[in-house]
Amino acid sequence: LLNGRWLLGELSDARLLNTPLDPDSPSVKALLAPEAILLVEGEEDELLAHPSLDFFLVGLLMFEAFVGRPLFKHYRDAVRQVEDDEIVIGTGRCKEQVAKYVLENTLCKHPQDRFTAKDLLIMLPQIGDP
């Protein structure tokens, strides 16, 4: 999210797998993934480019599509939730159980707990009408 708009195609800061991201880059500052927030807020010294970062961002888009609102109200809300033990994923408006399962396993605070590309490719076709 950058200036209140979803940022999907900004590739000026594209990185190769496992290369460091610049915490001062506007596109990195716009990332609402927990590990990017911790980097920008100075709680982490380094963040390496990894697909789990992208999958969290895909989860944010899916959340808004399935639930009808953004997961975070604003950047400070995202920071607050990242600093808490868990990210609160209120999927009450989403009645489709597979969609809820995908959201809960894509929007995990810790990258190693998130769905992989293979997981998403298996689960997404199973989602019915949210």
mmCIF file of C-alpha atoms in Angstrom:
data_model
loop_
_atom_site.group_PDB
_atom_site.id
_atom_site.type_symbol
_atom_site.label_atom_id
_atom_site.label_comp_id
_atom_site.label_asym_id
_atom_site.label_seq_id
_atom_site.Cartn_x
_atom_site.Cartn_y
_atom_site.Cartn_z
ATOM 1 C CA LEU A 1 0.000 0.000 0.000
ATOM 2 C CA LEU A 2 1.562 3.283 -1.071
ATOM 3 C CA ASN A 3 -0.265 6.601 -0.659
ATOM 4 C CA GLY A 4 -3.521 4.744 -0.012
ATOM 5 C CA ARG A 5 -3.277 2.686 -3.202
ATOM 6 C CA TRP A 6 -2.265 -0.908 -3.815
ATOM 7 C CA LEU A 7 1.191 -1.178 -5.305
ATOM 8 C CA LEU A 8 1.409 -4.227 -7.567
ATOM 9 C CA GLY A 9 3.794 -3.499 -10.386
ATOM 10 C CA GLU A 10 6.508 -1.241 -8.991
ATOM 11 C CA LEU A 11 9.692 -3.068 -9.944
ATOM 12 C CA SER A 12 12.390 -0.434 -9.471
ATOM 13 C CA ASP A 13 13.409 -2.150 -6.229
ATOM 14 C CA ALA A 14 13.037 -5.707 -7.546
ATOM 15 C CA ARG A 15 15.583 -7.994 -5.979
ATOM 16 C CA LEU A 16 17.011 -11.394 -6.589
ATOM 17 C CA LEU A 17 16.218 -14.076 -4.049
ATOM 18 C CA ASN A 18 18.129 -13.582 -0.790
ATOM 19 C CA THR A 19 19.446 -10.110 -1.609
ATOM 20 C CA PRO A 20 18.996 -7.384 1.035
ATOM 21 C CA LEU A 21 16.143 -4.900 0.799
ATOM 22 C CA ASP A 22 16.798 -1.219 1.464
ATOM 23 C CA PRO A 23 14.797 -0.018 4.505
ATOM 24 C CA ASP A 24 14.900 3.559 3.158
ATOM 25 C CA SER A 25 13.297 2.641 -0.171
ATOM 26 C CA PRO A 26 9.743 4.028 -0.556
ATOM 27 C CA SER A 27 8.503 0.710 -1.912
ATOM 28 C CA VAL A 28 9.957 -1.230 1.044
ATOM 29 C CA LYS A 29 8.443 1.314 3.446
ATOM 30 C CA ALA A 30 5.076 0.661 1.789
ATOM 31 C CA LEU A 31 5.190 -3.102 2.387
ATOM 32 C CA LEU A 32 2.839 -4.176 5.140
ATOM 33 C CA ALA A 33 4.426 -7.582 5.683
ATOM 34 C CA PRO A 34 5.596 -8.058 9.275
ATOM 35 C CA GLU A 35 9.256 -8.579 8.403
ATOM 36 C CA ALA A 36 9.304 -5.399 6.267
ATOM 37 C CA ILE A 37 7.670 -3.405 9.061
ATOM 38 C CA LEU A 38 10.270 -4.648 11.543
ATOM 39 C CA LEU A 39 13.047 -3.637 9.137
ATOM 40 C CA VAL A 40 11.626 -0.162 8.514
ATOM 41 C CA GLU A 41 10.924 0.389 12.214
ATOM 42 C CA GLY A 42 14.540 -0.493 13.041
ATOM 43 C CA GLU A 43 13.726 -3.700 14.934
ATOM 44 C CA GLU A 44 15.573 -5.852 12.383
ATOM 45 C CA ASP A 45 18.928 -5.106 10.810
ATOM 46 C CA GLU A 46 18.388 -6.876 7.498
ATOM 47 C CA LEU A 47 15.644 -8.335 5.333
ATOM 48 C CA LEU A 48 16.467 -10.592 2.430
ATOM 49 C CA ALA A 49 14.159 -10.857 -0.569
ATOM 50 C CA HIS A 50 12.121 -14.054 -0.270
ATOM 51 C CA PRO A 51 8.852 -15.358 -1.753
ATOM 52 C CA SER A 52 7.212 -15.520 1.697
ATOM 53 C CA LEU A 53 7.191 -11.715 1.668
ATOM 54 C CA ASP A 54 5.245 -11.757 -1.600
ATOM 55 C CA PHE A 55 2.821 -14.373 -0.285
ATOM 56 C CA PHE A 56 1.949 -12.192 2.696
ATOM 57 C CA LEU A 57 1.179 -9.336 0.287
ATOM 58 C CA VAL A 58 -0.970 -11.662 -1.833
ATOM 59 C CA GLY A 59 -2.754 -12.578 1.406
ATOM 60 C CA LEU A 60 -3.495 -8.888 2.043
ATOM 61 C CA LEU A 61 -5.088 -8.587 -1.402
ATOM 62 C CA MET A 62 -7.103 -11.771 -0.900
ATOM 63 C CA PHE A 63 -8.229 -10.580 2.530
ATOM 64 C CA GLU A 64 -9.624 -7.382 1.071
ATOM 65 C CA ALA A 65 -11.308 -9.294 -1.762
ATOM 66 C CA PHE A 66 -12.888 -11.934 0.504
ATOM 67 C CA VAL A 67 -13.675 -9.842 3.585
ATOM 68 C CA GLY A 68 -14.449 -6.513 1.921
ATOM 69 C CA ARG A 69 -12.043 -4.344 3.901
ATOM 70 C CA PRO A 70 -8.289 -4.045 4.377
ATOM 71 C CA LEU A 71 -6.669 -6.128 7.115
ATOM 72 C CA PHE A 72 -4.925 -3.033 8.492
ATOM 73 C CA LYS A 73 -6.637 0.353 8.821
ATOM 74 C CA HIS A 74 -3.336 2.202 8.335
ATOM 75 C CA TYR A 75 0.403 1.730 8.715
ATOM 76 C CA ARG A 76 0.413 2.331 12.492
ATOM 77 C CA ASP A 77 -2.291 -0.332 12.880
ATOM 78 C CA ALA A 78 -0.053 -2.767 11.002
ATOM 79 C CA VAL A 79 2.904 -1.837 13.242
ATOM 80 C CA ARG A 80 0.815 -2.357 16.379
ATOM 81 C CA GLN A 81 -0.361 -5.789 15.251
ATOM 82 C CA VAL A 82 3.137 -6.846 14.219
ATOM 83 C CA GLU A 83 4.432 -5.856 17.651
ATOM 84 C CA ASP A 84 1.708 -7.989 19.286
ATOM 85 C CA ASP A 85 2.058 -11.750 19.518
ATOM 86 C CA GLU A 86 -0.376 -12.466 16.679
ATOM 87 C CA ILE A 87 -1.890 -10.678 13.724
ATOM 88 C CA VAL A 88 -5.661 -10.503 14.216
ATOM 89 C CA ILE A 89 -7.344 -11.865 11.104
ATOM 90 C CA GLY A 90 -11.053 -11.129 11.423
ATOM 91 C CA THR A 91 -12.611 -13.226 8.666
ATOM 92 C CA GLY A 92 -16.159 -13.080 10.034
ATOM 93 C CA ARG A 93 -17.588 -11.593 6.821
ATOM 94 C CA CYS A 94 -16.018 -14.349 4.737
ATOM 95 C CA LYS A 95 -18.308 -17.392 4.813
ATOM 96 C CA GLU A 96 -16.199 -19.609 2.531
ATOM 97 C CA GLN A 97 -14.216 -21.974 4.764
ATOM 98 C CA VAL A 98 -11.379 -22.708 2.314
ATOM 99 C CA ALA A 99 -10.878 -18.958 1.772
ATOM 100 C CA LYS A 100 -10.635 -18.484 5.556
ATOM 101 C CA TYR A 101 -8.110 -21.308 5.762
ATOM 102 C CA VAL A 102 -6.010 -19.776 2.976
ATOM 103 C CA LEU A 103 -6.077 -16.352 4.636
ATOM 104 C CA GLU A 104 -5.120 -17.742 8.034
ATOM 105 C CA ASN A 105 -2.177 -19.611 6.498
ATOM 106 C CA THR A 106 -1.011 -16.814 4.223
ATOM 107 C CA LEU A 107 -1.204 -13.925 6.699
ATOM 108 C CA CYS A 108 1.053 -15.507 9.314
ATOM 109 C CA LYS A 109 3.362 -13.227 11.264
ATOM 110 C CA HIS A 110 6.364 -15.501 10.795
ATOM 111 C CA PRO A 111 7.480 -16.152 7.188
ATOM 112 C CA GLN A 112 8.318 -19.802 7.841
ATOM 113 C CA ASP A 113 4.677 -20.428 8.862
ATOM 114 C CA ARG A 114 3.154 -19.073 5.629
ATOM 115 C CA PHE A 115 1.828 -21.022 2.714
ATOM 116 C CA THR A 116 4.265 -21.610 -0.120
ATOM 117 C CA ALA A 117 3.534 -21.210 -3.834
ATOM 118 C CA LYS A 118 2.748 -24.932 -4.001
ATOM 119 C CA ASP A 119 0.276 -24.629 -1.110
ATOM 120 C CA LEU A 120 -1.477 -21.697 -2.771
ATOM 121 C CA LEU A 121 -1.655 -23.467 -6.128
ATOM 122 C CA ILE A 122 -3.345 -26.424 -4.440
ATOM 123 C CA MET A 123 -5.745 -24.406 -2.283
ATOM 124 C CA LEU A 124 -6.851 -21.479 -4.457
ATOM 125 C CA PRO A 125 -8.813 -23.566 -7.013
ATOM 126 C CA GLN A 126 -10.790 -25.044 -4.098
ATOM 127 C CA ILE A 127 -12.205 -21.689 -3.033
ATOM 128 C CA GLY A 128 -15.878 -21.349 -3.822
ATOM 129 C CA ASP A 129 -18.015 -18.203 -3.607
ATOM 130 C CA PRO A 130 -16.648 -16.110 -0.700
#
